[in-house]
Short mmCIF file of N, CA and C in Angstrom, two decimals:
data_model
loop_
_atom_site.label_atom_id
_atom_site.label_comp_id
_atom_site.label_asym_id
_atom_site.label_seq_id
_atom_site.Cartn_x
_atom_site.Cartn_y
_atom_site.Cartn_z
N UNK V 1 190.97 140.15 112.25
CA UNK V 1 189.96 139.19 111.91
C UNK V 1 188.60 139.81 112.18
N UNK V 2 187.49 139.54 111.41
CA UNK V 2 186.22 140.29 111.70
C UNK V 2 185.29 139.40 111.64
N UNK V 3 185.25 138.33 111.16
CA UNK V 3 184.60 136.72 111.47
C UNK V 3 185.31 135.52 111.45
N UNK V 4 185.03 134.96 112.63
CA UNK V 4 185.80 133.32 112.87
C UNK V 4 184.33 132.32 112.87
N UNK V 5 185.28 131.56 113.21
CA UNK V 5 184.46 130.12 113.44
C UNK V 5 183.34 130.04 112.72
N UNK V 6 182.97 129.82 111.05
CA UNK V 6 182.26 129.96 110.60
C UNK V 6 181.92 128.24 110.20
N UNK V 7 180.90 127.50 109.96
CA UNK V 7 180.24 126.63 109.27
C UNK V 7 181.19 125.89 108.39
N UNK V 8 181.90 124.72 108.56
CA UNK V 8 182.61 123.99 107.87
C UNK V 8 181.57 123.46 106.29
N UNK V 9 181.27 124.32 106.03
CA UNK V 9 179.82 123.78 104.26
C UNK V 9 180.10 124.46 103.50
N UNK V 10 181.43 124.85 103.11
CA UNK V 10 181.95 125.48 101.74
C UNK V 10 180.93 126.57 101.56
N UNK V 11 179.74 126.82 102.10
CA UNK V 11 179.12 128.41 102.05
C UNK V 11 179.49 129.32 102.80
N UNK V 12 179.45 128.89 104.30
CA UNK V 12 179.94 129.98 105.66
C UNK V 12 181.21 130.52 105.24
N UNK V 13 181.57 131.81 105.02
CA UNK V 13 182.45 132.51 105.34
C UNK V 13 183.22 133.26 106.62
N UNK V 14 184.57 132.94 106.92
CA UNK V 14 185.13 133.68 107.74
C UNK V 14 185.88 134.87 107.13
N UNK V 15 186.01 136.20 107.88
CA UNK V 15 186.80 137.12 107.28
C UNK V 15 187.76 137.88 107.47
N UNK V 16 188.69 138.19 106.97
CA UNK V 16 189.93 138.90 107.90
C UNK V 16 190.11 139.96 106.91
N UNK V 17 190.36 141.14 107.37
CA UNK V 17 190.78 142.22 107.08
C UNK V 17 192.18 142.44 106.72
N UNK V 18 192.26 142.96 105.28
CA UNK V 18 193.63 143.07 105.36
C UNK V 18 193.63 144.78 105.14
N UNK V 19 195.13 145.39 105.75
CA UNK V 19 195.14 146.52 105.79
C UNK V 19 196.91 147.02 105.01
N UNK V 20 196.65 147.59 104.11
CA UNK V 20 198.11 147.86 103.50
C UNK V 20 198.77 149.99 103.85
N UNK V 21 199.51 149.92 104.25
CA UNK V 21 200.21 150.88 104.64
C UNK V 21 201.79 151.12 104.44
N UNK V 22 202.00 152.17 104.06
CA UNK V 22 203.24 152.68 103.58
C UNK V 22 204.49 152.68 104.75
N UNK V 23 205.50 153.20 104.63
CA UNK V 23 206.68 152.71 105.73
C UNK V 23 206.19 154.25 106.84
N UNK V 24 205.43 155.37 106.14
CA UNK V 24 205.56 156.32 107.08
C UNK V 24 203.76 156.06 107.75
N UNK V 25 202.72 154.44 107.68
CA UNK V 25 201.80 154.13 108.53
C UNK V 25 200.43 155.04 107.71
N UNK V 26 201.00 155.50 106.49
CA UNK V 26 199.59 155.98 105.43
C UNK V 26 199.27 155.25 104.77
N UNK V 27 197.25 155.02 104.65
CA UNK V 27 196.90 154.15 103.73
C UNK V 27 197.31 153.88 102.63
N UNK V 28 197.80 152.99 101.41
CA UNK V 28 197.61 152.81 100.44
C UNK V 28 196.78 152.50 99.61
N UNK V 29 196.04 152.96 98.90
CA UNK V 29 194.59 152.37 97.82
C UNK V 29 195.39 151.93 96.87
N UNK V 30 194.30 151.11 96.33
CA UNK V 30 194.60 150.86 94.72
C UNK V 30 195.60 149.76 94.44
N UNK V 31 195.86 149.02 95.51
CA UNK V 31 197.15 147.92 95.02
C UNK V 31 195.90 146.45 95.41
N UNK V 32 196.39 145.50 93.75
CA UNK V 32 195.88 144.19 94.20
C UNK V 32 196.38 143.50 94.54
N UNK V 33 195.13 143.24 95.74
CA UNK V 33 195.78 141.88 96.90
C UNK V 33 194.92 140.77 96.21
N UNK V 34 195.53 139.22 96.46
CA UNK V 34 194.97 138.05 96.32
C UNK V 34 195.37 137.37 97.42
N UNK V 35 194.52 135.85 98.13
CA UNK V 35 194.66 135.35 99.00
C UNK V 35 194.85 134.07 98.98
N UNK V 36 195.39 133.33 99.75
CA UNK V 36 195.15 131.69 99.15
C UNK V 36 195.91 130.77 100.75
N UNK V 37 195.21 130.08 100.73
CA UNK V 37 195.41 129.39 101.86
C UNK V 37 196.27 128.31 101.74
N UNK V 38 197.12 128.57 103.12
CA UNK V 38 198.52 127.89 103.26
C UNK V 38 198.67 126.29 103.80
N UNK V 39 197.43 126.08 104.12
CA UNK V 39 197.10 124.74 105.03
C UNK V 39 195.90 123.52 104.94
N UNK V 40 194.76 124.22 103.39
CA UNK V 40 193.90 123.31 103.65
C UNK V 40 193.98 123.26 101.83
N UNK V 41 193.81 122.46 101.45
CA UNK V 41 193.42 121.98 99.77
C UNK V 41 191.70 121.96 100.02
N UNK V 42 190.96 122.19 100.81
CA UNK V 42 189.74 122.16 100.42
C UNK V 42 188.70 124.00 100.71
N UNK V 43 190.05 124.48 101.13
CA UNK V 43 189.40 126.33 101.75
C UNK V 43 189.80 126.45 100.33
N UNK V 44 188.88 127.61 100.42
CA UNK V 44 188.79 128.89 99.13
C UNK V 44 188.72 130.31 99.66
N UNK V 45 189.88 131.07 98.98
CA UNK V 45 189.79 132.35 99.31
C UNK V 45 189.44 133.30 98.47
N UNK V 46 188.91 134.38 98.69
CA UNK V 46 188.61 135.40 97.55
C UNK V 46 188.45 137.17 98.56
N UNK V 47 188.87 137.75 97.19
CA UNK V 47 189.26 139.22 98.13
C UNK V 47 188.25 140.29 97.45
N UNK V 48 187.93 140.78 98.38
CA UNK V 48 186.64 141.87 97.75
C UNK V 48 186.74 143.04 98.59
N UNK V 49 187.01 144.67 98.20
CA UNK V 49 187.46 144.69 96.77
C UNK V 49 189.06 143.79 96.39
N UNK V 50 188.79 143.84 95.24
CA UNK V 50 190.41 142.98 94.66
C UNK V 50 191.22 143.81 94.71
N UNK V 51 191.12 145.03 94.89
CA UNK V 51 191.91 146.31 95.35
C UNK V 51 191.86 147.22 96.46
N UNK V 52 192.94 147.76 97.41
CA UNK V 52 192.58 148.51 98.57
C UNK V 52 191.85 149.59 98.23
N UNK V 53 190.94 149.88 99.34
CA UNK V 53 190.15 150.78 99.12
C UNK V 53 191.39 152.26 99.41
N UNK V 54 190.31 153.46 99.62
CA UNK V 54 191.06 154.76 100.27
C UNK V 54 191.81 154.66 101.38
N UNK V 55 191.39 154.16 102.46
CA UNK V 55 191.54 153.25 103.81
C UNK V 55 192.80 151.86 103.79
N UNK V 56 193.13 151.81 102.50
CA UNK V 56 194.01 150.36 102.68
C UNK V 56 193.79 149.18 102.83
N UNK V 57 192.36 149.15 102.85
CA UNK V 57 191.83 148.43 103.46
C UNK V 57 191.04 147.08 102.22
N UNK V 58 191.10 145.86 102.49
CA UNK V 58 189.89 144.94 101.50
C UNK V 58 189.49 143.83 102.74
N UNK V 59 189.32 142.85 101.90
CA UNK V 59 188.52 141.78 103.04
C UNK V 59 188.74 140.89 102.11
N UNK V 60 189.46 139.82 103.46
CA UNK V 60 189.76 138.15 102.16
C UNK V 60 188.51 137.55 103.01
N UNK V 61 187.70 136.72 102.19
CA UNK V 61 186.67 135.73 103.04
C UNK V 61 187.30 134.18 102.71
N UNK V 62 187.32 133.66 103.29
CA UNK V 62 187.45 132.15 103.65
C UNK V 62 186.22 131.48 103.58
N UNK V 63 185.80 130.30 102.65
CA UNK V 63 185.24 129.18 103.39
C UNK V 63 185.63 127.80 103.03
N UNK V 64 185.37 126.83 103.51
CA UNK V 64 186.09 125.37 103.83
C UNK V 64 184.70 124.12 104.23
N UNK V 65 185.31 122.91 103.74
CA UNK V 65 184.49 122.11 103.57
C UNK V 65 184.97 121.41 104.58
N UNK V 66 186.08 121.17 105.28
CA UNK V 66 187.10 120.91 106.64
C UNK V 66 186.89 121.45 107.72
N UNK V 67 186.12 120.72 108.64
CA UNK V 67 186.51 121.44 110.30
C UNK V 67 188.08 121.40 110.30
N UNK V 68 188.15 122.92 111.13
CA UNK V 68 189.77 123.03 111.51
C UNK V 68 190.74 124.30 111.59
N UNK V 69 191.81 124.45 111.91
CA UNK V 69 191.96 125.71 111.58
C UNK V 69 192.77 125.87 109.99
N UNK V 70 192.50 127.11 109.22
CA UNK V 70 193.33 127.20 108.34
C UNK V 70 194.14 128.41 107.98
N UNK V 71 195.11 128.32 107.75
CA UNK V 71 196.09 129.60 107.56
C UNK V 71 196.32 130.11 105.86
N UNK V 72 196.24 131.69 106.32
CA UNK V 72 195.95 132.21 105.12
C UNK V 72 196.99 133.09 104.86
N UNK V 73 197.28 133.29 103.59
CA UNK V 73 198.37 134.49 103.38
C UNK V 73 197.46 135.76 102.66
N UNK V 74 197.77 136.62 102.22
CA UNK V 74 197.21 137.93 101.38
C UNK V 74 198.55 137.84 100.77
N UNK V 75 198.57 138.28 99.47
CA UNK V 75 199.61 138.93 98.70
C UNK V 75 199.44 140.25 97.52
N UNK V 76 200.08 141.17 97.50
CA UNK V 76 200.23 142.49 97.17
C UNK V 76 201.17 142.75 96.04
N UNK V 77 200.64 143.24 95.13
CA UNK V 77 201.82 143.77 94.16
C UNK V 77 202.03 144.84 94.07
N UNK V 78 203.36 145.28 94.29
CA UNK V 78 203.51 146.65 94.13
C UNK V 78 203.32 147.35 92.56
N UNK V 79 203.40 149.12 92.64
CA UNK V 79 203.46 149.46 91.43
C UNK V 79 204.77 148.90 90.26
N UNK V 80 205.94 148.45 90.61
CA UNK V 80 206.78 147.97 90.63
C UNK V 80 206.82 146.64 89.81
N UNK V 81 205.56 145.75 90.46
CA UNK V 81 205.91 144.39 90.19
C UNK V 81 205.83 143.56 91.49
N UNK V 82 206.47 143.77 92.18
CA UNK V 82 207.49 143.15 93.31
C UNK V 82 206.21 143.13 94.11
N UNK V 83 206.08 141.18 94.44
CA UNK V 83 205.57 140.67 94.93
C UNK V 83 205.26 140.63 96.09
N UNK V 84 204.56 141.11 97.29
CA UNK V 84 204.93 140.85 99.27
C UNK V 84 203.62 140.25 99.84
N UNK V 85 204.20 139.30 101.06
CA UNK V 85 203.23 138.38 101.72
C UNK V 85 202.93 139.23 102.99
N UNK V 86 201.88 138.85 103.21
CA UNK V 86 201.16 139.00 104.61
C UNK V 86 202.21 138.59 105.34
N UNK V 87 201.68 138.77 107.15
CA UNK V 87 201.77 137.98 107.75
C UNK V 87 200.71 136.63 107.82
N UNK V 88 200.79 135.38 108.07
CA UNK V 88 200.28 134.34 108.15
C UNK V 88 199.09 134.67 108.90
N UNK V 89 198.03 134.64 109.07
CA UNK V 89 196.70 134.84 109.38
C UNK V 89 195.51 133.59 109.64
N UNK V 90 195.20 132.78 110.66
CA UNK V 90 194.45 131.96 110.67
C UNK V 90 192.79 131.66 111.13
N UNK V 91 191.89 130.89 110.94
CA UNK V 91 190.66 131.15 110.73
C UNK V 91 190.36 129.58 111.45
N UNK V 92 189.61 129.88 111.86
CA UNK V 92 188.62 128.13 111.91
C UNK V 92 187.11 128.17 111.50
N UNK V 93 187.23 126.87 111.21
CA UNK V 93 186.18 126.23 110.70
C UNK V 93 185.13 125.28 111.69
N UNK V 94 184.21 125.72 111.66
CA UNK V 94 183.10 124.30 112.90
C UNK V 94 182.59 123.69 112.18
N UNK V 95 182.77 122.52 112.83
CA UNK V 95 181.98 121.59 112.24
C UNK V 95 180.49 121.30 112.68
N UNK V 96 179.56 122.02 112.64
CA UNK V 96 178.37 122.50 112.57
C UNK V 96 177.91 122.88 111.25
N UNK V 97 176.02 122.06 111.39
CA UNK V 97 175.73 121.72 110.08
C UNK V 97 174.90 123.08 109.74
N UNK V 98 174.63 123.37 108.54
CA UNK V 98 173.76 124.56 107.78
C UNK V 98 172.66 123.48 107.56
N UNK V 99 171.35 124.25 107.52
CA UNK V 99 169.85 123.65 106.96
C UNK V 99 168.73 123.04 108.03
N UNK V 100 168.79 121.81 107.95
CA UNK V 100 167.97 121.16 109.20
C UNK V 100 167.95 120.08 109.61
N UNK V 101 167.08 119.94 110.35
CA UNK V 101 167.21 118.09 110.79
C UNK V 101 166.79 117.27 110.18
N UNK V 102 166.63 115.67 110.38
CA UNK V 102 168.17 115.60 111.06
C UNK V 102 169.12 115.59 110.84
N UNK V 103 170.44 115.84 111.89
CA UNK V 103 172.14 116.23 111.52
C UNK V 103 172.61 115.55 110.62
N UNK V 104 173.77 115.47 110.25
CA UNK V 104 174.17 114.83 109.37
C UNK V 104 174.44 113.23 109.93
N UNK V 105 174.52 112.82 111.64
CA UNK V 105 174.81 111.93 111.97
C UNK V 105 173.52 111.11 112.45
N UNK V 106 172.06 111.46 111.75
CA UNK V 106 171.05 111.43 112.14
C UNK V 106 170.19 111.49 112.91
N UNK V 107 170.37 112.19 114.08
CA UNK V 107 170.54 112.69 115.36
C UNK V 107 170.09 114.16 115.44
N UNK V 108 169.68 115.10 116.29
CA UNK V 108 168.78 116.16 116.32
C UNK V 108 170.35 116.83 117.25
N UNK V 109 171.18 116.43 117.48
CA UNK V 109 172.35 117.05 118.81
C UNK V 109 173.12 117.76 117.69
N UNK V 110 172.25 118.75 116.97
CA UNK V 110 173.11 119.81 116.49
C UNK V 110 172.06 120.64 116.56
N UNK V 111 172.53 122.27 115.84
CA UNK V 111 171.66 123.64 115.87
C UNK V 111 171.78 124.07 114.08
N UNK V 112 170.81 124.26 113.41
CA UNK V 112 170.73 124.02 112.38
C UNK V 112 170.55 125.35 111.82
N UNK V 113 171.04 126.39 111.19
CA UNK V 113 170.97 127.84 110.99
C UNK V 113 170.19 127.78 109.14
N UNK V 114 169.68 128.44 109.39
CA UNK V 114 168.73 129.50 108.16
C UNK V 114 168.71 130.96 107.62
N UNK V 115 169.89 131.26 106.71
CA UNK V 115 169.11 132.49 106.52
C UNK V 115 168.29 132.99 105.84
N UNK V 116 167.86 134.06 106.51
CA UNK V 116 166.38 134.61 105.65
C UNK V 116 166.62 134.87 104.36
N UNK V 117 165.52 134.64 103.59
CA UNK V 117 165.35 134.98 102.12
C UNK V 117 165.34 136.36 101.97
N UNK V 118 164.19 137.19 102.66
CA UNK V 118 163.88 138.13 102.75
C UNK V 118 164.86 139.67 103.23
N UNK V 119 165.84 138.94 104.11
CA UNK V 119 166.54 140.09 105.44
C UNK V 119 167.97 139.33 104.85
N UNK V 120 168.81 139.94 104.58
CA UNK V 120 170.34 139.39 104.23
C UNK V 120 170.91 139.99 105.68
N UNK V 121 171.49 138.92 105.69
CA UNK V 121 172.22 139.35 107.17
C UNK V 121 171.75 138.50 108.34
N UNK V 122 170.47 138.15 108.43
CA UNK V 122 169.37 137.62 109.19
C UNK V 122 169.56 135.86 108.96
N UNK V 123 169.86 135.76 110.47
CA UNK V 123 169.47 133.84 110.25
C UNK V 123 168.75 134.13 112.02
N UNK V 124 168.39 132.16 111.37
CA UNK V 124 167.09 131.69 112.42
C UNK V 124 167.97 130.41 112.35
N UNK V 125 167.66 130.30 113.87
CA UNK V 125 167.92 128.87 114.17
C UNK V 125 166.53 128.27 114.88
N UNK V 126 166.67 126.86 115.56
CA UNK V 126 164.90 126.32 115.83
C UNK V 126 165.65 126.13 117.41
N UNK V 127 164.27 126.16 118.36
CA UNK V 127 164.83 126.00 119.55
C UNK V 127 165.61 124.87 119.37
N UNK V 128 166.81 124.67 120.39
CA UNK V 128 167.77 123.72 120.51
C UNK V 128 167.16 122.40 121.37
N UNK V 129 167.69 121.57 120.78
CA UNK V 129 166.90 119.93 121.16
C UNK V 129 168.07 119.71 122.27
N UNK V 130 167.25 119.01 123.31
CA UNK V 130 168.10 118.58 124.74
C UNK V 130 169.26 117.81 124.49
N UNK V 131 169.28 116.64 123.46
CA UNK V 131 170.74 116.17 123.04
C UNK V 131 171.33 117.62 122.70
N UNK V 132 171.63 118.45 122.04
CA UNK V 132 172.24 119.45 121.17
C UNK V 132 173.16 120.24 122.78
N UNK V 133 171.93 120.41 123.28
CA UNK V 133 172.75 120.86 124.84
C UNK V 133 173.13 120.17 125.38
N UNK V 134 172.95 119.20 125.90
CA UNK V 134 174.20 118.21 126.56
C UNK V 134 175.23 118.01 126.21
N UNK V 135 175.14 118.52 124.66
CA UNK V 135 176.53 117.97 123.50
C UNK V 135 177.54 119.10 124.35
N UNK V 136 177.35 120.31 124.04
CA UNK V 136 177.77 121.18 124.46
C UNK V 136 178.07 121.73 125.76
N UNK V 137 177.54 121.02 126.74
CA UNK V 137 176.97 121.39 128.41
C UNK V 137 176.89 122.22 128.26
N UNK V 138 176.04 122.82 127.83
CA UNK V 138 174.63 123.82 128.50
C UNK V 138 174.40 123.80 129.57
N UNK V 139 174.34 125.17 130.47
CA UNK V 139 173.88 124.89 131.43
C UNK V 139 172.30 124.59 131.68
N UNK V 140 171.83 124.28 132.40
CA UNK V 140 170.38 123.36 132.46
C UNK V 140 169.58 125.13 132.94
N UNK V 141 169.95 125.71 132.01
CA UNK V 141 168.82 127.31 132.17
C UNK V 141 167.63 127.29 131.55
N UNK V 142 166.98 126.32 131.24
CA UNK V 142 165.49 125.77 130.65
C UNK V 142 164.48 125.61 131.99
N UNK V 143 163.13 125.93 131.34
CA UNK V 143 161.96 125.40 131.84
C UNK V 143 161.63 123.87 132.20
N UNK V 144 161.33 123.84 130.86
CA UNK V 144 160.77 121.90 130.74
C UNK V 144 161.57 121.50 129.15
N UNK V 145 161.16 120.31 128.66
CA UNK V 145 161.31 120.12 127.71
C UNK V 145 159.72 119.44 127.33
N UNK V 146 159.80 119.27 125.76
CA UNK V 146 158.78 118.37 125.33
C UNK V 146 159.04 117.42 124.14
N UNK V 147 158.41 116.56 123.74
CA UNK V 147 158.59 115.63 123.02
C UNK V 147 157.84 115.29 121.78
N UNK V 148 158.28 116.14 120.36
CA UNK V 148 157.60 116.22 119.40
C UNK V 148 156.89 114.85 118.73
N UNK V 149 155.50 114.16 118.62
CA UNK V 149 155.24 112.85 118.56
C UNK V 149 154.84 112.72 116.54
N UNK V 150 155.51 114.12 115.97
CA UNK V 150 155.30 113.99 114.48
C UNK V 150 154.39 114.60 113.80
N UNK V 151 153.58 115.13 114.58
CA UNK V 151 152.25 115.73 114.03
C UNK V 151 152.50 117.27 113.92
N UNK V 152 153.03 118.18 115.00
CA UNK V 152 153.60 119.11 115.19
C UNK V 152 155.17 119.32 114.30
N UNK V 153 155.83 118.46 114.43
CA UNK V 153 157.18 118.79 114.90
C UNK V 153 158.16 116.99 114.03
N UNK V 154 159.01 117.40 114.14
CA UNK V 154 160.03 116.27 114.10
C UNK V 154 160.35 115.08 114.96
N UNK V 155 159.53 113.47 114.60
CA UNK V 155 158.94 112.68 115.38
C UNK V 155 160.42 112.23 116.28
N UNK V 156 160.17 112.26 117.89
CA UNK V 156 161.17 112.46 118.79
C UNK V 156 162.13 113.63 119.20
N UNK V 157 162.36 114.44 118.55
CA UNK V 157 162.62 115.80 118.79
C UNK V 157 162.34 116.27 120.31
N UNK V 158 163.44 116.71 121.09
CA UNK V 158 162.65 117.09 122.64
C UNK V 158 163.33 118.20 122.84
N UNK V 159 162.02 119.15 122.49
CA UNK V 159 163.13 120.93 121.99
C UNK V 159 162.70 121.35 123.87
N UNK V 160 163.42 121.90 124.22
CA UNK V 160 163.28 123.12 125.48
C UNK V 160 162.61 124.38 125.38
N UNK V 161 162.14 124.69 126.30
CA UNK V 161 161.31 125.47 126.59
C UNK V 161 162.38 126.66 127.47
N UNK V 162 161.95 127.15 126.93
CA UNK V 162 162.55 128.94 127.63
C UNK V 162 161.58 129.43 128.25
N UNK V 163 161.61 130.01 129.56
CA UNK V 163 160.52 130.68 130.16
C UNK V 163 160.65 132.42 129.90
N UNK V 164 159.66 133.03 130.21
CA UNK V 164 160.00 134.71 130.03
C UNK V 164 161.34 135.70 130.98
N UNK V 165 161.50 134.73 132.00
CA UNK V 165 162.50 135.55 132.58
C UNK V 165 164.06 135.32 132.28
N UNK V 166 164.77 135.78 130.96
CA UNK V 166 165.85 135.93 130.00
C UNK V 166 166.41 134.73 129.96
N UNK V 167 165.64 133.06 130.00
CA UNK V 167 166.31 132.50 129.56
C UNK V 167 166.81 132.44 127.82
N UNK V 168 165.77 132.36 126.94
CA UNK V 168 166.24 132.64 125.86
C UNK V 168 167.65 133.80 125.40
N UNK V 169 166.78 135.18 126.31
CA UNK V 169 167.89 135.96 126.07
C UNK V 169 169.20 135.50 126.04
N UNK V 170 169.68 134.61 127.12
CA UNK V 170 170.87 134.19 127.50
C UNK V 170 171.24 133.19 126.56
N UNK V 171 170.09 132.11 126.28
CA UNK V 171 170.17 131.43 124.54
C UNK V 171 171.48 132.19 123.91
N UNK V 172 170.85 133.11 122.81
CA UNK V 172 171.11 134.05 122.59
C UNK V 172 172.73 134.53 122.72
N UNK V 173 172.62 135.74 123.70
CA UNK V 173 173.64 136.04 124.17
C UNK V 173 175.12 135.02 124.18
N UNK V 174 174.42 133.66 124.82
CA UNK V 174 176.00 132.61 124.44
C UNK V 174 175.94 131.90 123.19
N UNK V 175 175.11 132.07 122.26
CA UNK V 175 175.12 131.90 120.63
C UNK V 175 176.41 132.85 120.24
N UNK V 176 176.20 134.00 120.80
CA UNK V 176 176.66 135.23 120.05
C UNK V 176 178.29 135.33 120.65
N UNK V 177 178.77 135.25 122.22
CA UNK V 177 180.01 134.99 122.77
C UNK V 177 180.70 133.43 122.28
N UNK V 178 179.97 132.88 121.63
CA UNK V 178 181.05 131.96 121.71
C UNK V 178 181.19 131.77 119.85
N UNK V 179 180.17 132.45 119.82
CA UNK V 179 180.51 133.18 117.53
C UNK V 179 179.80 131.87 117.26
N UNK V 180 178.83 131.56 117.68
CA UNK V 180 178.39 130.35 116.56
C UNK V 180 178.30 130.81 115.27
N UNK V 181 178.57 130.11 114.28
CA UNK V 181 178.71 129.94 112.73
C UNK V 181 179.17 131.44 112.27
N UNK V 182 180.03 132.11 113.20
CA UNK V 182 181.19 132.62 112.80
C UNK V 182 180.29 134.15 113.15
N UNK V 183 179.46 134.03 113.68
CA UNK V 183 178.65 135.70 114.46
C UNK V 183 178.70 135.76 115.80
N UNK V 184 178.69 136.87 115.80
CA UNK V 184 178.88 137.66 116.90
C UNK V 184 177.74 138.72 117.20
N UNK V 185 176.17 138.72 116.29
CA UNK V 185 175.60 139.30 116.86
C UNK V 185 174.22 138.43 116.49
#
């Protein structure tokens, strides 16, 4: 697996690696794999390349409109014909929203991701609102908080304050250990 827990919004992708090898453990190129999921009617799979590379190697991505986990197969055709399955392979989905506030439950107690137009690869999230951490218990590694009155900011909004000595960093850092929206860096 090389991304989990990605964004239950039919955009976020999770990804698993598939790797095809011969009985004596040498790559195979050139055979098409397809993928399709064993557990959800609302995931979509797709394999890129649609053929192993030099390496044996492709990538099925997953995404799903379902918080949850879902199980995936790969399948391979030989030169032959003759059809073979993966092993069963599973992924989850969070139910965490893409875009902004407020959540979908009208409420600010989520973290709302952006990626850049500019930088592919690159997302931004907005400091996290004090409901959003409590949701989660957070530990209380903040400064102060404040209370956006609309003019600034999103009227009631009470984002936290990070001071310079690595609280953000640590932000951060447990964004990245616990894979929010399916990253790890």
């Amino acid at each position: 697996m090389t991304e989990d827990n990605a964004a239950a919004d039919g955009k976020a992708q999770d990804a698993l690696q598939v790797t095809v090898e011969d009985a004596n453990g040498n790559p195979v190129a050139g055979l098409p794999i397809r993928a399709e999921s064993l557990s959800s009617d609302t995931a979509s799979a797709s394999v890129s390349p649609a053929t192993t590379d030099d390496n044996g190697h492709t990538v099925v991505k997953v995404s799903d409109t379902a918080a949850g986990s879902v199980d995936i197969i790969a399948r391979l055709t030989r030169p032959n014909g003759e059809v073979m399955d993966s092993s069963t392979a599973s992924v989850t989905f969070a139910d965490v929203p893409s875009g902004s506030y407020p959540c979908p439950d009208d409420s600010f107690a989520c973290l709302p991701v952006l990626p850049s137009i500019n930088n592919p690869g690159v997302w931004y999230t907005p400091d996290p609102e004090l409901s959003y951490l409590e949701k989660i218990n957070y530990p209380s590694d903040y400064t102060d908080t404040y209370r956006e009155g609309g003019k600034d900011g999103l009227q009631g909004f009470r984002a936290v304050l990070f001071n310079h000595t690595g609280q953000a960093e640590r932000w951060c850092q447990y964004l990245a250990q616990t894979h929010y929206h399916g990253r790890s860096d």
